[in-house]
């Protein structure tokens, strides 16, 4: 008879102890009352990065009206008892918007949702909650009484469970970019820190040296670049290797959340270093700073290089007290030609392998 516990079973049991969860079905009316009373926080700031169309919203309301089962909502219970909505924001916001209860970041009610024709119900076209000719009182009562299910991560769970759950539920098949997910994680971890990041991302020198397409801005790639700068500057590179970094996206998530939650992190000092670094870079090469240099033509060509951005910006920032503009242009141009950089940043190189080699090299390179 089997009585030995396998290593996998022990590991599962160990991690299960970190998570305390519950399931709680309630009517839509009850959930709306909790929102009105401030007992559910849906983080209205997240609305900036979610992109449901009117048709998607209308089809979702149609599903509820038709009694079609909808996925569970995931919430994390805070120490004050309030539920943070971790997954299902767009669905819950659509319900609130349809019923005319959705508020913006200032606590002001937004205009109610006017539906369009869904997949089955043509009469939904132009329907609005207050229009009793289409949404009758019995229909409203039926809608309010529809049950929705909440999966609750209880406050007894470890502090990182909420962020890990959000990350797992909003990556993979998600419509959000990695950075949009990261923005939401930052908002949950420290809203003030998130707002600081957004503010310094508008630095003129940073914007001019990182020319990005409209689609990249829409995906918040400029914010990812800034977060890479902050994370890589803060790292103790003597302890960093490719295996330590692992998946670069997960690594950035973990590192920036830790920084955001660190009460000793000096945002003013970081803002000063960031500003000085990109002023030096912009003064030297402008929008060519992170493009590969071709000496035979004496010009920079190609698109923006993430490898050059990571290495050059971190290398200069780490030496900000000694770097001057006198020879910086030449040093930046020559950096992309060095064998140490090219060998570590070639096609097919994993990001974790690249940064663990190019950044320490750049820190030494720009120190001389």
mmCIF file of C-alpha atoms in Angstrom:
data_model
loop_
_atom_site.group_PDB
_atom_site.id
_atom_site.type_symbol
_atom_site.label_atom_id
_atom_site.label_comp_id
_atom_site.label_asym_id
_atom_site.label_seq_id
_atom_site.Cartn_x
_atom_site.Cartn_y
_atom_site.Cartn_z
ATOM 1 C CA UNK A 1 0.000 0.000 0.000
ATOM 2 C CA UNK A 2 1.363 3.419 -1.000
ATOM 3 C CA UNK A 3 2.202 5.664 1.970
ATOM 4 C CA UNK A 4 5.160 7.672 0.669
ATOM 5 C CA UNK A 5 4.589 11.347 -0.143
ATOM 6 C CA UNK A 6 6.276 12.356 -3.396
ATOM 7 C CA UNK A 7 8.358 15.514 -3.756
ATOM 8 C CA UNK A 8 5.713 16.974 -6.047
ATOM 9 C CA UNK A 9 2.952 16.334 -3.506
ATOM 10 C CA UNK A 10 5.018 18.006 -0.782
ATOM 11 C CA UNK A 11 5.621 21.022 -3.009
ATOM 12 C CA UNK A 12 1.919 21.292 -3.884
ATOM 13 C CA UNK A 13 0.960 21.117 -0.215
ATOM 14 C CA UNK A 14 3.532 23.780 0.667
ATOM 15 C CA UNK A 15 2.174 26.246 -1.891
ATOM 16 C CA UNK A 16 -1.456 25.456 -1.098
ATOM 17 C CA UNK A 17 -0.829 26.729 2.426
ATOM 18 C CA UNK A 18 -0.072 30.158 0.937
ATOM 19 C CA UNK A 19 -3.515 30.440 -0.667
ATOM 20 C CA UNK A 20 -6.802 30.706 1.227
ATOM 21 C CA UNK A 21 -9.766 30.903 -1.108
ATOM 22 C CA UNK A 22 -13.542 30.746 -1.061
ATOM 23 C CA UNK A 23 -16.431 30.841 -3.530
ATOM 24 C CA UNK A 24 -19.415 33.123 -3.084
ATOM 25 C CA UNK A 25 -22.363 33.343 -5.513
ATOM 26 C CA UNK A 26 -24.566 36.420 -5.274
ATOM 27 C CA UNK A 27 -27.118 38.290 -7.331
ATOM 28 C CA UNK A 28 -26.080 41.113 -9.638
ATOM 29 C CA UNK A 29 -28.143 43.440 -7.439
ATOM 30 C CA UNK A 30 -26.130 42.469 -4.354
ATOM 31 C CA UNK A 31 -22.831 42.936 -6.198
ATOM 32 C CA UNK A 32 -23.921 46.377 -7.424
ATOM 33 C CA UNK A 33 -24.821 47.373 -3.850
ATOM 34 C CA UNK A 34 -21.351 46.313 -2.692
ATOM 35 C CA UNK A 35 -19.799 48.500 -5.405
ATOM 36 C CA UNK A 36 -21.981 51.493 -4.481
ATOM 37 C CA UNK A 37 -21.030 51.064 -0.809
ATOM 38 C CA UNK A 38 -17.300 50.897 -1.605
ATOM 39 C CA UNK A 39 -17.004 47.208 -0.699
ATOM 40 C CA UNK A 40 -15.702 46.232 -4.153
ATOM 41 C CA UNK A 41 -12.827 48.186 -5.721
ATOM 42 C CA UNK A 42 -12.715 47.750 -9.496
ATOM 43 C CA UNK A 43 -9.734 50.072 -10.029
ATOM 44 C CA UNK A 44 -11.254 52.473 -12.585
ATOM 45 C CA UNK A 45 -7.700 53.317 -13.692
ATOM 46 C CA UNK A 46 -7.592 49.904 -15.388
ATOM 47 C CA UNK A 47 -10.181 51.139 -17.887
ATOM 48 C CA UNK A 48 -7.360 52.886 -19.754
ATOM 49 C CA UNK A 49 -5.888 49.577 -20.802
ATOM 50 C CA UNK A 50 -8.975 47.476 -21.473
ATOM 51 C CA UNK A 51 -10.460 47.734 -24.932
ATOM 52 C CA UNK A 52 -13.863 46.069 -25.171
ATOM 53 C CA UNK A 53 -15.925 47.319 -28.091
ATOM 54 C CA UNK A 54 -19.591 48.309 -27.852
ATOM 55 C CA UNK A 55 -20.495 45.057 -29.608
ATOM 56 C CA UNK A 56 -18.557 43.003 -27.047
ATOM 57 C CA UNK A 57 -20.297 44.815 -24.208
ATOM 58 C CA UNK A 58 -23.707 44.361 -25.813
ATOM 59 C CA UNK A 59 -23.128 40.646 -26.377
ATOM 60 C CA UNK A 60 -22.125 40.224 -22.746
ATOM 61 C CA UNK A 61 -25.317 41.911 -21.495
ATOM 62 C CA UNK A 62 -27.270 39.783 -23.954
ATOM 63 C CA UNK A 63 -25.685 36.646 -22.469
ATOM 64 C CA UNK A 64 -26.895 37.606 -18.994
ATOM 65 C CA UNK A 65 -30.399 38.395 -20.264
ATOM 66 C CA UNK A 66 -30.539 35.005 -21.985
ATOM 67 C CA UNK A 67 -29.315 33.183 -18.885
ATOM 68 C CA UNK A 68 -26.094 32.029 -20.510
ATOM 69 C CA UNK A 69 -23.524 31.114 -17.803
ATOM 70 C CA UNK A 70 -20.665 33.600 -17.502
ATOM 71 C CA UNK A 71 -17.193 33.032 -16.029
ATOM 72 C CA UNK A 72 -16.476 33.643 -12.346
ATOM 73 C CA UNK A 73 -15.103 36.942 -11.085
ATOM 74 C CA UNK A 74 -11.881 36.779 -9.079
ATOM 75 C CA UNK A 75 -11.406 39.119 -6.138
ATOM 76 C CA UNK A 76 -8.711 39.548 -3.498
ATOM 77 C CA UNK A 77 -9.782 40.455 0.018
ATOM 78 C CA UNK A 78 -7.814 43.357 1.485
ATOM 79 C CA UNK A 79 -6.986 43.822 5.161
ATOM 80 C CA UNK A 80 -9.883 46.290 5.467
ATOM 81 C CA UNK A 81 -12.268 43.669 4.075
ATOM 82 C CA UNK A 82 -12.763 45.392 0.715
ATOM 83 C CA UNK A 83 -12.614 43.159 -2.365
ATOM 84 C CA UNK A 84 -10.095 44.104 -5.063
ATOM 85 C CA UNK A 85 -11.409 42.908 -8.417
ATOM 86 C CA UNK A 86 -8.484 40.960 -9.865
ATOM 87 C CA UNK A 87 -10.130 39.436 -12.931
ATOM 88 C CA UNK A 88 -13.405 40.294 -14.653
ATOM 89 C CA UNK A 89 -13.042 44.062 -14.644
ATOM 90 C CA UNK A 90 -14.416 44.566 -18.134
ATOM 91 C CA UNK A 91 -17.381 42.272 -17.483
ATOM 92 C CA UNK A 92 -18.226 43.873 -14.134
ATOM 93 C CA UNK A 93 -17.692 47.383 -15.529
ATOM 94 C CA UNK A 94 -20.056 46.550 -18.407
ATOM 95 C CA UNK A 95 -22.774 45.518 -15.946
ATOM 96 C CA UNK A 96 -22.240 48.725 -13.949
ATOM 97 C CA UNK A 97 -22.225 50.833 -17.104
ATOM 98 C CA UNK A 98 -25.415 49.213 -18.396
ATOM 99 C CA UNK A 99 -27.161 49.942 -15.084
ATOM 100 C CA UNK A 100 -25.838 53.525 -14.978
ATOM 101 C CA UNK A 101 -23.728 52.991 -11.852
ATOM 102 C CA UNK A 102 -20.158 53.038 -13.242
ATOM 103 C CA UNK A 103 -17.961 55.821 -11.802
ATOM 104 C CA UNK A 104 -14.750 57.344 -13.102
ATOM 105 C CA UNK A 105 -11.547 57.878 -11.104
ATOM 106 C CA UNK A 106 -13.025 61.021 -9.524
ATOM 107 C CA UNK A 107 -16.075 59.153 -8.249
ATOM 108 C CA UNK A 108 -18.411 60.718 -10.808
ATOM 109 C CA UNK A 109 -21.035 58.585 -12.547
ATOM 110 C CA UNK A 110 -20.386 58.010 -16.229
ATOM 111 C CA UNK A 111 -23.133 58.128 -18.881
ATOM 112 C CA UNK A 112 -25.010 54.806 -19.002
ATOM 113 C CA UNK A 113 -24.257 52.299 -21.735
ATOM 114 C CA UNK A 114 -26.471 52.371 -24.814
ATOM 115 C CA UNK A 115 -26.473 48.890 -26.321
ATOM 116 C CA UNK A 116 -26.237 47.840 -29.920
ATOM 117 C CA UNK A 117 -27.708 44.736 -31.534
ATOM 118 C CA UNK A 118 -26.203 41.586 -30.032
ATOM 119 C CA UNK A 119 -25.894 38.172 -31.586
ATOM 120 C CA UNK A 120 -29.534 37.152 -31.036
ATOM 121 C CA UNK A 121 -31.642 40.036 -29.700
ATOM 122 C CA UNK A 122 -32.242 42.663 -32.371
ATOM 123 C CA UNK A 123 -34.359 44.694 -29.913
ATOM 124 C CA UNK A 124 -31.245 45.438 -27.868
ATOM 125 C CA UNK A 125 -30.229 47.995 -30.504
ATOM 126 C CA UNK A 126 -30.415 51.405 -28.821
ATOM 127 C CA UNK A 127 -31.559 49.930 -25.494
ATOM 128 C CA UNK A 128 -30.703 51.825 -22.317
ATOM 129 C CA UNK A 129 -31.434 50.860 -18.688
ATOM 130 C CA UNK A 130 -33.758 53.815 -18.073
ATOM 131 C CA UNK A 131 -35.860 53.105 -21.187
ATOM 132 C CA UNK A 132 -38.748 51.055 -19.768
ATOM 133 C CA UNK A 133 -40.237 50.509 -23.200
ATOM 134 C CA UNK A 134 -37.335 48.198 -23.961
ATOM 135 C CA UNK A 135 -35.967 47.338 -20.504
ATOM 136 C CA UNK A 136 -39.183 46.821 -18.566
ATOM 137 C CA UNK A 137 -39.429 46.694 -14.788
ATOM 138 C CA UNK A 138 -39.848 42.857 -14.750
ATOM 139 C CA UNK A 139 -36.805 42.561 -17.026
ATOM 140 C CA UNK A 140 -34.775 44.795 -14.689
ATOM 141 C CA UNK A 141 -35.777 42.694 -11.683
ATOM 142 C CA UNK A 142 -34.831 39.524 -13.527
ATOM 143 C CA UNK A 143 -31.461 41.033 -14.502
ATOM 144 C CA UNK A 144 -30.740 42.121 -10.919
ATOM 145 C CA UNK A 145 -31.567 38.637 -9.625
ATOM 146 C CA UNK A 146 -29.245 36.817 -12.019
ATOM 147 C CA UNK A 147 -26.507 35.052 -10.059
ATOM 148 C CA UNK A 148 -22.807 35.675 -10.598
ATOM 149 C CA UNK A 149 -19.979 33.806 -8.902
ATOM 150 C CA UNK A 150 -17.062 35.352 -7.036
ATOM 151 C CA UNK A 151 -13.862 33.429 -6.326
ATOM 152 C CA UNK A 152 -12.259 35.052 -3.293
ATOM 153 C CA UNK A 153 -8.556 35.064 -2.424
ATOM 154 C CA UNK A 154 -8.826 35.704 1.298
ATOM 155 C CA UNK A 155 -6.661 38.140 3.230
ATOM 156 C CA UNK A 156 -4.909 35.254 5.013
ATOM 157 C CA UNK A 157 -3.160 34.393 1.730
ATOM 158 C CA UNK A 158 0.434 35.527 1.189
ATOM 159 C CA UNK A 159 0.811 39.107 -0.036
ATOM 160 C CA UNK A 160 2.060 38.197 -3.514
ATOM 161 C CA UNK A 161 -0.880 35.890 -4.292
ATOM 162 C CA UNK A 162 -3.048 38.707 -5.668
ATOM 163 C CA UNK A 163 -0.393 39.848 -8.134
ATOM 164 C CA UNK A 164 0.434 36.314 -9.228
ATOM 165 C CA UNK A 165 -3.258 35.541 -9.768
ATOM 166 C CA UNK A 166 -3.781 38.697 -11.838
ATOM 167 C CA UNK A 167 -0.699 37.889 -13.891
ATOM 168 C CA UNK A 168 -1.795 34.298 -14.542
ATOM 169 C CA UNK A 169 -5.325 35.314 -15.515
ATOM 170 C CA UNK A 170 -4.281 38.193 -17.774
ATOM 171 C CA UNK A 171 -1.390 36.732 -19.767
ATOM 172 C CA UNK A 172 -1.218 34.079 -22.451
ATOM 173 C CA UNK A 173 -4.453 34.502 -24.370
ATOM 174 C CA UNK A 174 -5.052 37.999 -23.034
ATOM 175 C CA UNK A 175 -5.571 40.999 -25.300
ATOM 176 C CA UNK A 176 -3.358 43.018 -22.968
ATOM 177 C CA UNK A 177 0.319 43.541 -23.692
ATOM 178 C CA UNK A 178 2.888 42.498 -21.084
ATOM 179 C CA UNK A 179 3.292 46.121 -20.037
ATOM 180 C CA UNK A 180 -0.444 46.734 -19.760
ATOM 181 C CA UNK A 181 -0.633 43.800 -17.347
ATOM 182 C CA UNK A 182 2.399 45.238 -15.527
ATOM 183 C CA UNK A 183 0.673 48.620 -15.261
ATOM 184 C CA UNK A 184 -2.304 46.979 -13.572
ATOM 185 C CA UNK A 185 0.007 45.150 -11.182
ATOM 186 C CA UNK A 186 1.667 48.461 -10.289
ATOM 187 C CA UNK A 187 -1.686 50.134 -9.724
ATOM 188 C CA UNK A 188 -2.641 47.395 -7.277
ATOM 189 C CA UNK A 189 0.745 47.509 -5.558
ATOM 190 C CA UNK A 190 1.254 51.273 -5.264
ATOM 191 C CA UNK A 191 -0.891 53.751 -7.173
ATOM 192 C CA UNK A 192 1.364 56.686 -6.240
ATOM 193 C CA UNK A 193 4.406 54.890 -7.647
ATOM 194 C CA UNK A 194 2.513 54.077 -10.858
ATOM 195 C CA UNK A 195 1.533 57.732 -11.292
ATOM 196 C CA UNK A 196 5.171 58.743 -10.722
ATOM 197 C CA UNK A 197 6.297 56.334 -13.461
ATOM 198 C CA UNK A 198 3.732 57.747 -15.896
ATOM 199 C CA UNK A 199 4.805 61.300 -15.076
ATOM 200 C CA UNK A 200 8.544 60.839 -15.638
ATOM 201 C CA UNK A 201 7.902 58.860 -18.837
ATOM 202 C CA UNK A 202 6.940 62.209 -20.382
ATOM 203 C CA UNK A 203 10.524 63.486 -20.030
ATOM 204 C CA UNK A 204 11.346 65.188 -23.350
ATOM 205 C CA UNK A 205 14.850 63.719 -23.687
ATOM 206 C CA UNK A 206 13.518 60.196 -23.057
ATOM 207 C CA UNK A 207 10.741 60.655 -25.619
ATOM 208 C CA UNK A 208 13.104 62.053 -28.265
ATOM 209 C CA UNK A 209 15.713 59.304 -27.874
ATOM 210 C CA UNK A 210 13.109 56.493 -28.001
ATOM 211 C CA UNK A 211 11.124 57.152 -31.194
ATOM 212 C CA UNK A 212 8.267 54.640 -31.152
ATOM 213 C CA UNK A 213 5.318 53.946 -33.431
ATOM 214 C CA UNK A 214 1.756 54.770 -32.413
ATOM 215 C CA UNK A 215 1.044 51.076 -31.938
ATOM 216 C CA UNK A 216 3.989 50.750 -29.535
ATOM 217 C CA UNK A 217 2.702 53.695 -27.526
ATOM 218 C CA UNK A 218 -0.757 52.111 -27.481
ATOM 219 C CA UNK A 219 0.791 48.979 -25.985
ATOM 220 C CA UNK A 220 2.596 51.119 -23.373
ATOM 221 C CA UNK A 221 6.013 50.046 -24.672
ATOM 222 C CA UNK A 222 7.476 53.402 -23.622
ATOM 223 C CA UNK A 223 6.531 52.563 -20.025
ATOM 224 C CA UNK A 224 8.186 49.154 -20.373
ATOM 225 C CA UNK A 225 11.402 50.847 -21.488
ATOM 226 C CA UNK A 226 11.305 53.127 -18.460
ATOM 227 C CA UNK A 227 10.662 50.181 -16.138
ATOM 228 C CA UNK A 228 13.591 48.309 -17.675
ATOM 229 C CA UNK A 229 15.770 51.340 -16.964
ATOM 230 C CA UNK A 230 14.644 51.530 -13.317
ATOM 231 C CA UNK A 231 14.955 47.784 -12.701
ATOM 232 C CA UNK A 232 18.333 47.433 -14.405
ATOM 233 C CA UNK A 233 19.734 50.483 -12.609
ATOM 234 C CA UNK A 234 18.663 49.106 -9.229
ATOM 235 C CA UNK A 235 20.076 45.618 -9.774
ATOM 236 C CA UNK A 236 23.321 44.495 -8.144
ATOM 237 C CA UNK A 237 24.824 43.182 -11.361
ATOM 238 C CA UNK A 238 27.645 41.288 -9.684
ATOM 239 C CA UNK A 239 24.996 38.809 -8.483
ATOM 240 C CA UNK A 240 23.069 38.551 -11.766
ATOM 241 C CA UNK A 241 23.299 35.695 -14.277
ATOM 242 C CA UNK A 242 20.940 34.443 -17.004
ATOM 243 C CA UNK A 243 19.467 31.668 -14.804
ATOM 244 C CA UNK A 244 18.773 34.219 -12.070
ATOM 245 C CA UNK A 245 16.792 36.377 -14.499
ATOM 246 C CA UNK A 246 14.920 33.571 -16.258
ATOM 247 C CA UNK A 247 11.897 34.833 -18.208
ATOM 248 C CA UNK A 248 12.510 38.555 -18.706
ATOM 249 C CA UNK A 249 8.841 39.520 -18.472
ATOM 250 C CA UNK A 250 8.316 37.693 -15.183
ATOM 251 C CA UNK A 251 11.592 39.104 -13.897
ATOM 252 C CA UNK A 252 10.536 42.679 -14.676
ATOM 253 C CA UNK A 253 7.175 42.093 -12.984
ATOM 254 C CA UNK A 254 8.743 40.766 -9.783
ATOM 255 C CA UNK A 255 11.444 43.423 -9.626
ATOM 256 C CA UNK A 256 9.263 46.467 -10.284
ATOM 257 C CA UNK A 257 6.597 45.307 -7.800
ATOM 258 C CA UNK A 258 9.325 44.894 -5.167
ATOM 259 C CA UNK A 259 10.617 48.400 -5.941
ATOM 260 C CA UNK A 260 7.104 49.885 -5.841
ATOM 261 C CA UNK A 261 6.485 48.332 -2.425
ATOM 262 C CA UNK A 262 9.863 49.353 -0.988
ATOM 263 C CA UNK A 263 9.295 52.354 1.328
ATOM 264 C CA UNK A 264 13.001 53.236 1.123
ATOM 265 C CA UNK A 265 13.053 53.588 -2.676
ATOM 266 C CA UNK A 266 14.034 57.199 -3.445
ATOM 267 C CA UNK A 267 11.871 58.330 -6.367
ATOM 268 C CA UNK A 268 13.425 61.805 -6.432
ATOM 269 C CA UNK A 269 16.956 60.446 -6.747
ATOM 270 C CA UNK A 270 15.866 58.031 -9.469
ATOM 271 C CA UNK A 271 14.080 60.819 -11.347
ATOM 272 C CA UNK A 272 17.255 62.939 -11.210
ATOM 273 C CA UNK A 273 19.466 60.123 -12.517
ATOM 274 C CA UNK A 274 16.939 59.305 -15.239
ATOM 275 C CA UNK A 275 16.720 62.960 -16.316
ATOM 276 C CA UNK A 276 20.504 63.483 -16.387
ATOM 277 C CA UNK A 277 21.113 60.219 -18.247
ATOM 278 C CA UNK A 278 18.697 60.915 -21.080
ATOM 279 C CA UNK A 279 19.692 64.567 -21.323
ATOM 280 C CA UNK A 280 23.284 63.436 -21.955
ATOM 281 C CA UNK A 281 22.176 60.821 -24.474
ATOM 282 C CA UNK A 282 19.817 63.202 -26.302
ATOM 283 C CA UNK A 283 22.430 65.956 -26.411
ATOM 284 C CA UNK A 284 24.913 63.542 -27.967
ATOM 285 C CA UNK A 285 22.880 61.611 -30.530
ATOM 286 C CA UNK A 286 19.162 62.411 -30.266
ATOM 287 C CA UNK A 287 16.891 59.862 -31.920
ATOM 288 C CA UNK A 288 19.904 57.933 -33.328
ATOM 289 C CA UNK A 289 21.177 56.999 -29.861
ATOM 290 C CA UNK A 290 19.760 53.473 -29.834
ATOM 291 C CA UNK A 291 20.247 52.589 -33.482
ATOM 292 C CA UNK A 292 23.207 50.603 -34.775
ATOM 293 C CA UNK A 293 26.132 52.671 -36.115
ATOM 294 C CA UNK A 294 27.730 51.922 -39.500
ATOM 295 C CA UNK A 295 31.228 53.499 -39.558
ATOM 296 C CA UNK A 296 31.745 52.957 -43.280
ATOM 297 C CA UNK A 297 28.824 55.299 -43.909
ATOM 298 C CA UNK A 298 29.314 57.396 -40.754
ATOM 299 C CA UNK A 299 25.620 57.076 -39.928
ATOM 300 C CA UNK A 300 23.112 55.246 -37.766
ATOM 301 C CA UNK A 301 20.694 52.944 -39.539
ATOM 302 C CA UNK A 302 17.868 50.595 -38.750
ATOM 303 C CA UNK A 303 15.221 50.687 -36.093
ATOM 304 C CA UNK A 304 15.276 51.233 -32.367
ATOM 305 C CA UNK A 305 17.358 48.520 -30.631
ATOM 306 C CA UNK A 306 16.181 47.306 -27.227
ATOM 307 C CA UNK A 307 19.607 45.716 -26.654
ATOM 308 C CA UNK A 308 21.380 49.050 -27.199
ATOM 309 C CA UNK A 309 18.802 50.880 -25.074
ATOM 310 C CA UNK A 310 19.227 48.555 -22.090
ATOM 311 C CA UNK A 311 23.013 48.550 -22.167
ATOM 312 C CA UNK A 312 23.756 52.177 -23.065
ATOM 313 C CA UNK A 313 21.200 53.796 -20.751
ATOM 314 C CA UNK A 314 22.155 51.613 -17.777
ATOM 315 C CA UNK A 315 25.896 51.945 -18.446
ATOM 316 C CA UNK A 316 25.696 55.738 -18.543
ATOM 317 C CA UNK A 317 23.326 55.983 -15.561
ATOM 318 C CA UNK A 318 25.627 53.845 -13.409
ATOM 319 C CA UNK A 319 28.460 56.252 -14.244
ATOM 320 C CA UNK A 320 26.443 59.454 -14.258
ATOM 321 C CA UNK A 321 28.870 61.246 -11.913
ATOM 322 C CA UNK A 322 31.799 60.914 -14.348
ATOM 323 C CA UNK A 323 30.260 60.766 -17.844
ATOM 324 C CA UNK A 324 30.640 63.966 -19.893
ATOM 325 C CA UNK A 325 29.369 65.065 -23.293
ATOM 326 C CA UNK A 326 32.884 65.592 -24.691
ATOM 327 C CA UNK A 327 33.421 62.050 -25.966
ATOM 328 C CA UNK A 328 30.007 60.498 -25.332
ATOM 329 C CA UNK A 329 28.835 60.522 -28.943
ATOM 330 C CA UNK A 330 31.911 58.596 -30.060
ATOM 331 C CA UNK A 331 31.660 56.169 -27.136
ATOM 332 C CA UNK A 332 28.011 55.385 -27.859
ATOM 333 C CA UNK A 333 28.703 54.871 -31.562
ATOM 334 C CA UNK A 334 31.660 52.597 -30.887
ATOM 335 C CA UNK A 335 29.773 50.594 -28.257
ATOM 336 C CA UNK A 336 27.549 48.877 -30.818
ATOM 337 C CA UNK A 337 30.694 47.779 -32.698
ATOM 338 C CA UNK A 338 32.508 46.153 -29.772
ATOM 339 C CA UNK A 339 32.922 42.391 -29.894
ATOM 340 C CA UNK A 340 31.623 41.994 -26.330
ATOM 341 C CA UNK A 341 28.317 43.628 -27.229
ATOM 342 C CA UNK A 342 27.823 42.023 -30.634
ATOM 343 C CA UNK A 343 28.668 38.537 -29.355
ATOM 344 C CA UNK A 344 26.112 38.798 -26.553
ATOM 345 C CA UNK A 345 23.285 40.411 -28.525
ATOM 346 C CA UNK A 346 23.156 38.461 -31.769
ATOM 347 C CA UNK A 347 19.995 37.093 -33.353
ATOM 348 C CA UNK A 348 18.398 34.285 -31.397
ATOM 349 C CA UNK A 349 19.992 35.272 -28.083
ATOM 350 C CA UNK A 350 17.573 35.033 -25.148
ATOM 351 C CA UNK A 351 16.847 38.334 -23.421
ATOM 352 C CA UNK A 352 17.975 36.946 -20.053
ATOM 353 C CA UNK A 353 21.312 35.866 -21.537
ATOM 354 C CA UNK A 354 21.728 39.166 -23.369
ATOM 355 C CA UNK A 355 21.182 41.533 -20.444
ATOM 356 C CA UNK A 356 23.260 39.437 -18.034
ATOM 357 C CA UNK A 357 26.247 40.033 -20.336
ATOM 358 C CA UNK A 358 25.711 43.327 -22.173
ATOM 359 C CA UNK A 359 24.735 45.468 -19.190
ATOM 360 C CA UNK A 360 27.669 44.576 -16.893
ATOM 361 C CA UNK A 361 29.944 45.125 -19.896
ATOM 362 C CA UNK A 362 28.333 48.530 -20.603
ATOM 363 C CA UNK A 363 28.751 49.606 -16.970
ATOM 364 C CA UNK A 364 32.486 48.930 -17.265
ATOM 365 C CA UNK A 365 32.711 50.395 -20.779
ATOM 366 C CA UNK A 366 31.203 53.762 -19.831
ATOM 367 C CA UNK A 367 33.232 54.008 -16.630
ATOM 368 C CA UNK A 368 36.451 54.747 -18.514
#
